[in-house]
PDB file of C-alpha atoms in Angstrom:
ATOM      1  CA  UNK A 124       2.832  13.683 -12.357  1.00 78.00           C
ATOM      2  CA  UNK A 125       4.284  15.966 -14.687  1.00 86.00           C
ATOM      3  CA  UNK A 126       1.268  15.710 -17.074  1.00 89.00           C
ATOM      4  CA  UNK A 127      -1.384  16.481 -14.070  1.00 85.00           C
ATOM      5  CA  UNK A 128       0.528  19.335 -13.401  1.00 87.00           C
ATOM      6  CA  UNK A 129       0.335  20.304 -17.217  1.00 91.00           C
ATOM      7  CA  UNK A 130      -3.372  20.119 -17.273  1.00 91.00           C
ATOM      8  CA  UNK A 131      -4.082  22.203 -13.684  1.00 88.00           C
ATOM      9  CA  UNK A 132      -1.898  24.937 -15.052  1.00 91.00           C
ATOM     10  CA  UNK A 133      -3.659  25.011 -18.609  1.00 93.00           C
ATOM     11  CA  UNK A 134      -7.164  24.934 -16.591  1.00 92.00           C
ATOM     12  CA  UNK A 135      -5.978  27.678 -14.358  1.00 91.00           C
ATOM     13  CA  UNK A 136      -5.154  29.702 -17.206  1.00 93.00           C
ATOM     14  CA  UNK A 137      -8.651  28.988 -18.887  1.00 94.00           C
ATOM     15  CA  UNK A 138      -6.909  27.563 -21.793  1.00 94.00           C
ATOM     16  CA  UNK A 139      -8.534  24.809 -24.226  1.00 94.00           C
ATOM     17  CA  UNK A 140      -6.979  21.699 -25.694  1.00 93.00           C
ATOM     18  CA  UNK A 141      -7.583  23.433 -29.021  1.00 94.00           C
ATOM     19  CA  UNK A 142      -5.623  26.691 -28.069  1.00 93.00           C
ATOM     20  CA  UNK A 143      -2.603  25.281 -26.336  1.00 93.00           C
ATOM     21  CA  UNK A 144      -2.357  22.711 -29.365  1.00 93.00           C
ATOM     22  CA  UNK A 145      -2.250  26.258 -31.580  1.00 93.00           C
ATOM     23  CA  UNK A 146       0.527  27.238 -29.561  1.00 92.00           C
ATOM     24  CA  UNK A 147       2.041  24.110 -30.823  1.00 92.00           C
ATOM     25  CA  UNK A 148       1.350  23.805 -34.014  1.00 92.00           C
ATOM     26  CA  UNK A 149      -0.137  20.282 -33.097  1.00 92.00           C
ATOM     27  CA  UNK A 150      -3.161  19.103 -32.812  1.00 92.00           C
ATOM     28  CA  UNK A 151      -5.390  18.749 -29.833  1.00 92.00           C
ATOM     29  CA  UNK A 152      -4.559  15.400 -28.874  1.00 93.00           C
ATOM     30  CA  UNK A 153      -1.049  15.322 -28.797  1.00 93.00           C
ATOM     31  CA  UNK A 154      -1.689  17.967 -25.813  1.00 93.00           C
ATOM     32  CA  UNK A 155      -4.117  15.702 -24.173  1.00 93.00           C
ATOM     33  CA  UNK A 156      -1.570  12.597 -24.797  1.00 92.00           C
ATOM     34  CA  UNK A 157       1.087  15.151 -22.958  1.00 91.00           C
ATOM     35  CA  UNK A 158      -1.310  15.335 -20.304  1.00 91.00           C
ATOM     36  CA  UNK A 159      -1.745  12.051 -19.365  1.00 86.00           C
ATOM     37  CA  UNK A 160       1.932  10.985 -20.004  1.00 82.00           C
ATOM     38  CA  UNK A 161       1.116   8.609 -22.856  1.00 83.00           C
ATOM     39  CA  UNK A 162       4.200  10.376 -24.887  1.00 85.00           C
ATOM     40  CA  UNK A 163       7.460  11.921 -23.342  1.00 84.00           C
ATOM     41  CA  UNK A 164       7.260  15.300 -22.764  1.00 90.00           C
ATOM     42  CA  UNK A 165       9.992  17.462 -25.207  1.00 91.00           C
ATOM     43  CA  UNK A 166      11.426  20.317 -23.380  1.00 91.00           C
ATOM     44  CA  UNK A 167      10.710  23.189 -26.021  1.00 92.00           C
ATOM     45  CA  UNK A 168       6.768  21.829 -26.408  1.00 93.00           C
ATOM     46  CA  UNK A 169       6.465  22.265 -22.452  1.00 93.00           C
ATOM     47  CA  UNK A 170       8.233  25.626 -22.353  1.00 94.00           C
ATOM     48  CA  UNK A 171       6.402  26.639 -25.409  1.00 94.00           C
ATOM     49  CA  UNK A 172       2.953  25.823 -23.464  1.00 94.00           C
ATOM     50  CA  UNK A 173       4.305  27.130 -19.818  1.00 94.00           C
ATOM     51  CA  UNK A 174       4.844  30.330 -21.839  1.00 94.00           C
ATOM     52  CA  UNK A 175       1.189  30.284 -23.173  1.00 94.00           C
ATOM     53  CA  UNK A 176      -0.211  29.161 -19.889  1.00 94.00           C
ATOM     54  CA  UNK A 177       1.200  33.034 -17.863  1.00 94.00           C
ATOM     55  CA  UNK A 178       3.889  31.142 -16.240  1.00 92.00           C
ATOM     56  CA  UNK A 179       6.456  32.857 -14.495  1.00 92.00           C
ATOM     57  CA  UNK A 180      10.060  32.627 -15.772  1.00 92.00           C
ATOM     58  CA  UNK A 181      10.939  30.616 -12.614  1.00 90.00           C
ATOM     59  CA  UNK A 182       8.946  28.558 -12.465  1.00 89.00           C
ATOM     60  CA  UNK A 183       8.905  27.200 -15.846  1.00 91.00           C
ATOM     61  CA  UNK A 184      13.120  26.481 -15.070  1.00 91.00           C
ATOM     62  CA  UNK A 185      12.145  24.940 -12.173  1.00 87.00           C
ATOM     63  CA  UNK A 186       9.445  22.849 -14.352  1.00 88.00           C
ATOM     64  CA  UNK A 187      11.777  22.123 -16.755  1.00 91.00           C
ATOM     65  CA  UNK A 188      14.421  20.819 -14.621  1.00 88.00           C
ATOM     66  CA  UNK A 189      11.734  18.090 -14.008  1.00 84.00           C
ATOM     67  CA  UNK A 190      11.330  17.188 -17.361  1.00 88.00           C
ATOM     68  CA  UNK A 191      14.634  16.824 -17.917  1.00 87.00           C
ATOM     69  CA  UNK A 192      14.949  14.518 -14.255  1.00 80.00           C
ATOM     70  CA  UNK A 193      11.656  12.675 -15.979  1.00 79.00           C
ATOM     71  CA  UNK A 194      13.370  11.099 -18.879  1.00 77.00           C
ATOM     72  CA  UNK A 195      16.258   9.870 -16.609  1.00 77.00           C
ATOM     73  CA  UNK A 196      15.340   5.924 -15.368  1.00 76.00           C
ATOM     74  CA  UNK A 197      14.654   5.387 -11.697  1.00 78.00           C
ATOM     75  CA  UNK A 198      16.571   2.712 -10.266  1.00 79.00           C
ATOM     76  CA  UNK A 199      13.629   0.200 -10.149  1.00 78.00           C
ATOM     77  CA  UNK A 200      14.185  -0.054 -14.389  1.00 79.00           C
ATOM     78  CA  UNK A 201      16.709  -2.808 -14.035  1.00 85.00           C
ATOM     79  CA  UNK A 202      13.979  -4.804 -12.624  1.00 88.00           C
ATOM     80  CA  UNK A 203      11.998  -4.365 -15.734  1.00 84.00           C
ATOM     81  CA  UNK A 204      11.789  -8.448 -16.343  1.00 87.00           C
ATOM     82  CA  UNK A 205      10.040  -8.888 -13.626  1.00 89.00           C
ATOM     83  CA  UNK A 206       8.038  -5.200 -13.243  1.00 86.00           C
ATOM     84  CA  UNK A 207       4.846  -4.919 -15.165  1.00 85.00           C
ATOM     85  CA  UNK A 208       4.273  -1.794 -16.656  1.00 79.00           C
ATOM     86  CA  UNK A 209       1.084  -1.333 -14.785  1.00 82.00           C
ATOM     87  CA  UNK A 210       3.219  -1.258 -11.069  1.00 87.00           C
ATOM     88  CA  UNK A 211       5.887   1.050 -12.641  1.00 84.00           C
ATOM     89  CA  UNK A 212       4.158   4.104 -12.124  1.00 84.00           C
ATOM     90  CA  UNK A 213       3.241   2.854  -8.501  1.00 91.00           C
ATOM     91  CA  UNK A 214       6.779   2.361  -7.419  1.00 91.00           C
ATOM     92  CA  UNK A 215       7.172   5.983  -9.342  1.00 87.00           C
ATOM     93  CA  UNK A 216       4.607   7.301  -7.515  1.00 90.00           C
ATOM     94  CA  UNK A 217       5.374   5.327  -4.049  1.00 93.00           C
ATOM     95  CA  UNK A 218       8.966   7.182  -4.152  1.00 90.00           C
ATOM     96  CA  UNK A 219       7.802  10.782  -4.851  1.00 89.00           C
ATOM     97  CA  UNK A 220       4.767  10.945  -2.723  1.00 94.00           C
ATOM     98  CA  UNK A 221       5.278  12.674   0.823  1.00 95.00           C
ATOM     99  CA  UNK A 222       2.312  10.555   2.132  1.00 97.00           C
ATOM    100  CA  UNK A 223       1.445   7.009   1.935  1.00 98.00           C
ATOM    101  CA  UNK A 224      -1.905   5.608   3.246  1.00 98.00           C
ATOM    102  CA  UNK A 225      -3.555   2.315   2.890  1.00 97.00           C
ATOM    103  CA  UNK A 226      -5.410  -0.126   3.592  1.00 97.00           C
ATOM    104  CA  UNK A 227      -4.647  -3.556   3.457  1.00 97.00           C
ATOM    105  CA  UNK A 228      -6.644  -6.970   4.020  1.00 96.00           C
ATOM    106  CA  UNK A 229      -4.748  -9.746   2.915  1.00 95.00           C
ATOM    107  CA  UNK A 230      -1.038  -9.716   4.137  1.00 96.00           C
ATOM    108  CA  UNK A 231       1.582  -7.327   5.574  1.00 97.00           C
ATOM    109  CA  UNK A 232       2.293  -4.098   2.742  1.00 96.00           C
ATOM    110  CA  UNK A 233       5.327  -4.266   0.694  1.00 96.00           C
ATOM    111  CA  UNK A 234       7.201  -1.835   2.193  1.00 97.00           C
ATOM    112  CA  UNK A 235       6.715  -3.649   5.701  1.00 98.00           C
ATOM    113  CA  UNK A 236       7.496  -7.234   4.814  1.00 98.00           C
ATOM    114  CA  UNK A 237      10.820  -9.001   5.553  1.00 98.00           C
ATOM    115  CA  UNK A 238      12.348 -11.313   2.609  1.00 97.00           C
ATOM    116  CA  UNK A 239      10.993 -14.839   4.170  1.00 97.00           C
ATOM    117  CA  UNK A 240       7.861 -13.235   4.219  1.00 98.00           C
ATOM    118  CA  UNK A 241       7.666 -11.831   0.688  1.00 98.00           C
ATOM    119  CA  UNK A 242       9.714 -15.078  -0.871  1.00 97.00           C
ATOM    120  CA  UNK A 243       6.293 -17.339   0.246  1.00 97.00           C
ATOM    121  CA  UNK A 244       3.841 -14.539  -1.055  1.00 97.00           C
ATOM    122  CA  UNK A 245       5.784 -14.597  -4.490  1.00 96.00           C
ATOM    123  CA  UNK A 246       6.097 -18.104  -4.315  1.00 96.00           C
ATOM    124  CA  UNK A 247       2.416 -18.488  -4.544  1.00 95.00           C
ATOM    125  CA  UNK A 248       1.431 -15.969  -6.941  1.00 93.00           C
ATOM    126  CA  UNK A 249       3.905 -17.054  -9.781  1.00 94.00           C
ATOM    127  CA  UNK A 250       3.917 -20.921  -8.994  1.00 94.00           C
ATOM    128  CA  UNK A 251       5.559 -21.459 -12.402  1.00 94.00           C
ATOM    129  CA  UNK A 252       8.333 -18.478 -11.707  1.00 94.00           C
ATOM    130  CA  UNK A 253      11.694 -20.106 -11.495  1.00 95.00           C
ATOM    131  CA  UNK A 254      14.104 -19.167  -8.606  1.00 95.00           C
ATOM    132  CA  UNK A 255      16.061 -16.882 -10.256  1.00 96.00           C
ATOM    133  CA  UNK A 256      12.913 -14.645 -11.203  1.00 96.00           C
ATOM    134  CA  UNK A 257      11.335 -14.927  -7.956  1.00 96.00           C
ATOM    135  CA  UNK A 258      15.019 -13.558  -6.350  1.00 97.00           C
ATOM    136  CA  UNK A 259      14.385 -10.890  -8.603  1.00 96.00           C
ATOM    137  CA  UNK A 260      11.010 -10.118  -7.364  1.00 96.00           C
ATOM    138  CA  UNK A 261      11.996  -9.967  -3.695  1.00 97.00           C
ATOM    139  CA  UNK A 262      15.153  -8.003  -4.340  1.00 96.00           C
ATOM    140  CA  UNK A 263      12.672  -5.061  -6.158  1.00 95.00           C
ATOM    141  CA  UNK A 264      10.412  -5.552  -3.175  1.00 96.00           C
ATOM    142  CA  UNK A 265      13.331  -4.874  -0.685  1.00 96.00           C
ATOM    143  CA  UNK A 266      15.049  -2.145  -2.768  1.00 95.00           C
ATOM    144  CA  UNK A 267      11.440  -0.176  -2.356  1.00 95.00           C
ATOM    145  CA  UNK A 268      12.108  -0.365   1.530  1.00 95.00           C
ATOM    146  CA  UNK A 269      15.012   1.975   1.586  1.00 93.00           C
ATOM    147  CA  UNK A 270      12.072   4.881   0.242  1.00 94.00           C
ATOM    148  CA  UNK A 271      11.210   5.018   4.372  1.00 94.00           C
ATOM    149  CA  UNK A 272      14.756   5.402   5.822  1.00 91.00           C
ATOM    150  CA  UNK A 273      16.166   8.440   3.568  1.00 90.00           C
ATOM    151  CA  UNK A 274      16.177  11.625   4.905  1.00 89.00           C
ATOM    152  CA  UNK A 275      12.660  12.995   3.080  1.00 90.00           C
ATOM    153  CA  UNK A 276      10.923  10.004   4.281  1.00 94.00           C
ATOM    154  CA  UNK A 277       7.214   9.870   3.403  1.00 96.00           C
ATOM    155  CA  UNK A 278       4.652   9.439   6.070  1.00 97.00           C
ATOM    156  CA  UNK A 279       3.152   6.071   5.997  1.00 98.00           C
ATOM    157  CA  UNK A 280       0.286   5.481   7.521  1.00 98.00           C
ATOM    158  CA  UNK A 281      -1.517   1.791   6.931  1.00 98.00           C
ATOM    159  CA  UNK A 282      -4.979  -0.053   8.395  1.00 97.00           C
ATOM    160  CA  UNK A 283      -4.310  -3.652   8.441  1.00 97.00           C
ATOM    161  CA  UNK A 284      -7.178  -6.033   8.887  1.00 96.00           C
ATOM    162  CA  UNK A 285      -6.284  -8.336  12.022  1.00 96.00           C
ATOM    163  CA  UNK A 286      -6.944 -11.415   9.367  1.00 95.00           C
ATOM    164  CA  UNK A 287      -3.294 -10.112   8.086  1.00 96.00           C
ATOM    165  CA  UNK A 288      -1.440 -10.525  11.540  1.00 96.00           C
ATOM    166  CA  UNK A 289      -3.083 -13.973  11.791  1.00 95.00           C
ATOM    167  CA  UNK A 290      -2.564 -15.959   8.096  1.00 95.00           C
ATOM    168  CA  UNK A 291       0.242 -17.867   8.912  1.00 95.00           C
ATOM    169  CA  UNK A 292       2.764 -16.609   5.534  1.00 97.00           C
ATOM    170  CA  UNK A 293       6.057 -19.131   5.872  1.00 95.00           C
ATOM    171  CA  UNK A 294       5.792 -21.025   8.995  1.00 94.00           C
ATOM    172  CA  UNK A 295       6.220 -20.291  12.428  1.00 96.00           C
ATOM    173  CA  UNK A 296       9.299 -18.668  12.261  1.00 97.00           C
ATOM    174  CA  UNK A 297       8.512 -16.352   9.048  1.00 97.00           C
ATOM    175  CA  UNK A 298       5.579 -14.823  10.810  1.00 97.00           C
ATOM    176  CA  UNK A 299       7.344 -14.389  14.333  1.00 97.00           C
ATOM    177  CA  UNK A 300      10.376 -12.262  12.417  1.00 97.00           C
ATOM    178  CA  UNK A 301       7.480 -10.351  10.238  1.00 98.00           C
ATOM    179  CA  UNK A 302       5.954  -9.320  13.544  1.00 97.00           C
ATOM    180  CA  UNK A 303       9.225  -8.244  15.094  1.00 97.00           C
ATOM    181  CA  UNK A 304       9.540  -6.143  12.066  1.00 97.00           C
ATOM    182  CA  UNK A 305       6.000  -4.270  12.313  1.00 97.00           C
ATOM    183  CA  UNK A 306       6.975  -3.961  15.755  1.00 97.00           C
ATOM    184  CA  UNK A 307      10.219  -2.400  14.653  1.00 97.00           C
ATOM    185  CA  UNK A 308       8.410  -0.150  12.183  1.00 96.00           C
ATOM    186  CA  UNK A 309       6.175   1.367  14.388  1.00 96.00           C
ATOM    187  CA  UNK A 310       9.333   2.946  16.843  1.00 95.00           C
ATOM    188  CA  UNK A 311      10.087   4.928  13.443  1.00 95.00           C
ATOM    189  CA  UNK A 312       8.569   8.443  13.504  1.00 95.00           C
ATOM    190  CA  UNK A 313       7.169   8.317   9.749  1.00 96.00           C
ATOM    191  CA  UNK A 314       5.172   5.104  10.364  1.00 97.00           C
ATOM    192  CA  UNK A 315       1.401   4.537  11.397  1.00 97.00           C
ATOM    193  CA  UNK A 316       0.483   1.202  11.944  1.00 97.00           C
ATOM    194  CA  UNK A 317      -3.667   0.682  13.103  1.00 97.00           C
ATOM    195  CA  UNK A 318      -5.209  -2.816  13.175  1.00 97.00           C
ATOM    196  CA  UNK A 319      -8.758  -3.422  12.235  1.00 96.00           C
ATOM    197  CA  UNK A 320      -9.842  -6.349  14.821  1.00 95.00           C
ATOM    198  CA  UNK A 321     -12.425  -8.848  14.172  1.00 93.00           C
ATOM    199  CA  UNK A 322     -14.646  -7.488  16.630  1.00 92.00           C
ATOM    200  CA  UNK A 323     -14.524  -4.283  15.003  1.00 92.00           C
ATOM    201  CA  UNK A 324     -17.248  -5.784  12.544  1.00 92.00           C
ATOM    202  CA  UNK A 325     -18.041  -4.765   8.919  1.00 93.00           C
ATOM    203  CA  UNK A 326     -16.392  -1.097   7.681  1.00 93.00           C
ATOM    204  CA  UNK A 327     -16.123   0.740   4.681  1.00 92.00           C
ATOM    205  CA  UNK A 328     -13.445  -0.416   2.941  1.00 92.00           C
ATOM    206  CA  UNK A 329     -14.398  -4.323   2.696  1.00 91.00           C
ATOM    207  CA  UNK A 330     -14.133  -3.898  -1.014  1.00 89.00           C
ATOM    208  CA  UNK A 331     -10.329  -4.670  -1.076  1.00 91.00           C
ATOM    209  CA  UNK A 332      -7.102  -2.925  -0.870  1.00 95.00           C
ATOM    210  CA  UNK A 333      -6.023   0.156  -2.031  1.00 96.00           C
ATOM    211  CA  UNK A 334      -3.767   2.732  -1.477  1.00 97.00           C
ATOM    212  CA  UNK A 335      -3.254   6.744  -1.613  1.00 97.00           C
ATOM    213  CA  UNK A 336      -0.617   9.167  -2.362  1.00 97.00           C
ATOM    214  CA  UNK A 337      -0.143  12.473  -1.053  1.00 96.00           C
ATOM    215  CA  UNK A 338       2.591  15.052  -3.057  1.00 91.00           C
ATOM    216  CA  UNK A 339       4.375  18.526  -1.866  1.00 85.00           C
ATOM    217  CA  UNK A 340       3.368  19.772  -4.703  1.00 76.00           C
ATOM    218  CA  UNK A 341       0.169  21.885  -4.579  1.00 70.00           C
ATOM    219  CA  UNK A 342      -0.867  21.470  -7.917  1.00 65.00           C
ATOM    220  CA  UNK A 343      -0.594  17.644  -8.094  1.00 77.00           C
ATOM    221  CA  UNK A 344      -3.525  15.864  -7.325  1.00 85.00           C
ATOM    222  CA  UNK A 345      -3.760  12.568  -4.702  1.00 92.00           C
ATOM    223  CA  UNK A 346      -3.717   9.726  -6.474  1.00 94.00           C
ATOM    224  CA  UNK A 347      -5.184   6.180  -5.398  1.00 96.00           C
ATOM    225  CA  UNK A 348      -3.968   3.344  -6.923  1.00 96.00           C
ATOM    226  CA  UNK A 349      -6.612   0.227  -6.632  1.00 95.00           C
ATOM    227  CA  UNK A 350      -5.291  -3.184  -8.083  1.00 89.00           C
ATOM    228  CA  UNK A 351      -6.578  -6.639  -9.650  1.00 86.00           C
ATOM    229  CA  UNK A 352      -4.807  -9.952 -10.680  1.00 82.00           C
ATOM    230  CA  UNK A 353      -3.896  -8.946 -14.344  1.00 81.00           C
ATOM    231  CA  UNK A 354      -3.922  -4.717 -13.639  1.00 84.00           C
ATOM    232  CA  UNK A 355      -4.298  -1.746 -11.569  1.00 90.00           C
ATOM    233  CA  UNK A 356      -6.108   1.567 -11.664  1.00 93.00           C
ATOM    234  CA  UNK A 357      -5.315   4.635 -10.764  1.00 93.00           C
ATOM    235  CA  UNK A 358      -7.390   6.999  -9.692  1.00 93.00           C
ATOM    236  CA  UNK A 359      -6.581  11.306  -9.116  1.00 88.00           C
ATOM    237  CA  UNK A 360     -10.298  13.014 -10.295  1.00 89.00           C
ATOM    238  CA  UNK A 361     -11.160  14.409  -6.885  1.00 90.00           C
ATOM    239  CA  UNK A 362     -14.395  13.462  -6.285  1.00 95.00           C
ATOM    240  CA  UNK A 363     -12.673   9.399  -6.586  1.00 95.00           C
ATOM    241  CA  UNK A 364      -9.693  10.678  -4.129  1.00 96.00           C
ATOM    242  CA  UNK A 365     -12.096  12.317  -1.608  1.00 96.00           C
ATOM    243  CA  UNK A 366     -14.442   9.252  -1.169  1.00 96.00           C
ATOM    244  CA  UNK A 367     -11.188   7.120  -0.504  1.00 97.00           C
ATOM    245  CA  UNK A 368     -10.091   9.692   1.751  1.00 96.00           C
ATOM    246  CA  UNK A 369     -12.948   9.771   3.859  1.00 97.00           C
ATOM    247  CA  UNK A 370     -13.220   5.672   3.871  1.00 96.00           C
ATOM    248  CA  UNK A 371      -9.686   5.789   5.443  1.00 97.00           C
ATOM    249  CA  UNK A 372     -10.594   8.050   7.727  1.00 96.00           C
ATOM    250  CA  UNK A 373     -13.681   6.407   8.732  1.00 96.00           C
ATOM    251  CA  UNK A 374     -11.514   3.134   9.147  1.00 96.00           C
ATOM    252  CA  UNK A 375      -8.696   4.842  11.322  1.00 95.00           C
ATOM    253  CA  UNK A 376     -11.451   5.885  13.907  1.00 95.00           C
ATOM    254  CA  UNK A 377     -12.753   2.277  13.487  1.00 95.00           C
ATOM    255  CA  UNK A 378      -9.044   0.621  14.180  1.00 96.00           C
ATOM    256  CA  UNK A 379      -7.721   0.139  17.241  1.00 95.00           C
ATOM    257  CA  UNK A 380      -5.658   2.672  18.729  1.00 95.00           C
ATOM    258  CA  UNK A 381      -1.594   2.640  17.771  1.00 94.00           C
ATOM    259  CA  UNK A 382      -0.527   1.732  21.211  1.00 93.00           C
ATOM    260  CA  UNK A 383      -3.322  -0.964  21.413  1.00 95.00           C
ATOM    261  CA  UNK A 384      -1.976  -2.062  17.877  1.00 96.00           C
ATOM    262  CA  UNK A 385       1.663  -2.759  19.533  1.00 95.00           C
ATOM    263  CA  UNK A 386      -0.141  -4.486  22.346  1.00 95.00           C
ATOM    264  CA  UNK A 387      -1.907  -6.791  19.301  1.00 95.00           C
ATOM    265  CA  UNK A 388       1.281  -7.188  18.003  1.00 96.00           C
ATOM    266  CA  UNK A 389       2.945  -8.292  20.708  1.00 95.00           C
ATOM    267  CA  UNK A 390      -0.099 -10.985  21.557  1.00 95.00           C
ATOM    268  CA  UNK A 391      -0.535 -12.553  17.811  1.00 95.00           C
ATOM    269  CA  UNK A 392       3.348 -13.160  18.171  1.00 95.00           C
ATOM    270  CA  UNK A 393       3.396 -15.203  21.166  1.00 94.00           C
ATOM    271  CA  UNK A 394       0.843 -17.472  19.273  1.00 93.00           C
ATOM    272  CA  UNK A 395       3.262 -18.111  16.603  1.00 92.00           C
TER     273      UNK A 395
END
């Protein structure tokens, strides 16, 4: 995040690669690395290029009081083992973004799903994970839930396909409690829950999940994260970010309504 805001501050100040890598006495890619946070970023090089850039004296303290809260490990580091480096940066980016939306086709989001629930998902995708890894796994995925309870909650605002409410995850019992939950979820203020029925017919985000973050700060960019069985992307040019945008849009129009949603809810339980 720190790198984004790097480059919209040298492109507001018209300044090249080449110039701010002057400023350095580096070369031009060690700027660009900076940029897109493939190396830490030292303290002195930032302030140097802050300086360069016309930045105001507060606002490069203020700057480099991030930096410095940067190179300090968020608590989801212990669960390195089990963390690929790929979904790092989205728990990163999950707990500094002030808005969360999504979409999701397959099964209930992380931050939604109750530990029965995400115990049989992880159970299936790492068949060969032994039971001490997979209580790893589900302990990460519950230790992200706390991110909508604290005091700066983000907004989070998800379209679930109505295939998600009705694959039975668990048994019975699993998928009665994971209801109760979404039910629970949608009394909190900061939550959005839609549901894209069956009857609702083909929209325009049948090409899979994804998901898009929202920061307070003006100069970062959204950011949509898209993800496959091996990786993830992640997206923030704007032209990417607006087309996502408007598909999630287009799809909240298309969902049911959020008190119809409850009323869904409340329906697909009593089948289970």
């Amino acid at each position: 995040m720190l790198g984004l805001r790097l480059r919209d501050l040298r492109e507001r100040a018209g300044c090249s690669f080449e110039e701010a890598a002057r400023a350095l006495s580096v070369n031009a890619a060690t700027v660009r690395r900076m940029e897109k946070a493939e190396v830490g970023l030292k303290p002195l090089f930032v302030e140097k290029l802050l300086e360069t850039y016309g930045v105001e004296r507060p606002e490069i303290d203020a700057f480099l009081e991030l930096v410095e809260e940067s190179r300090k490990p968020g608590w989801w580091h212990r669960f390195r083992d089990v963390l690929p480096d790929w979904f790092g940066l989205y728990v990163s980016l999950e707990g500094a973004a002030n808005l969360i939306r999504g979409y999701e086709p397959h099964c209930v989001p992380g931050l939604l799903q109750i530990d029965g629930y995400a115990r049989a998902l992880l159970r299936t995708g790492f068949p060969n994970a032994s039971e001490e890894e997979i209580d790893r796994r589900v302990a990460l995925r519950m230790g992200r839930q706390c991110l909508l309870s604290k005091p700066d909650a983000p907004r989070l605002w998800i379209v679930m396909d109505e295939t998600v409410l009705r694959r039975p995850v668990g048994g019975p019992e699993v998928m009665r409690a994971q209801l109760d939950r979404l039910l629970e979820a949608m009394t909190l203020p900061n939550v959005t829950l839609q549901v894209l029925p069956f009857d609702a017919g083909p929209h325009p985000g049948m090409f899979g999940p994804f998901q898009l973050f929202r920061f307070d700060i003006p100069e970062l960019p959204d950011i949509v994260y898209t993800e496959s069985l091996t990786g993830a992307v992640y997206l923030d040019e704007r032209p990417d970010t607006a087309a996502y945008l408007e598909v999630l849009d287009r799809m909240g129009a298309q969902a049911v309504s959020v008190r119809h949603t409850e009323k869904l809810l409340g329906d697909i339980r009593k089948e289970f």
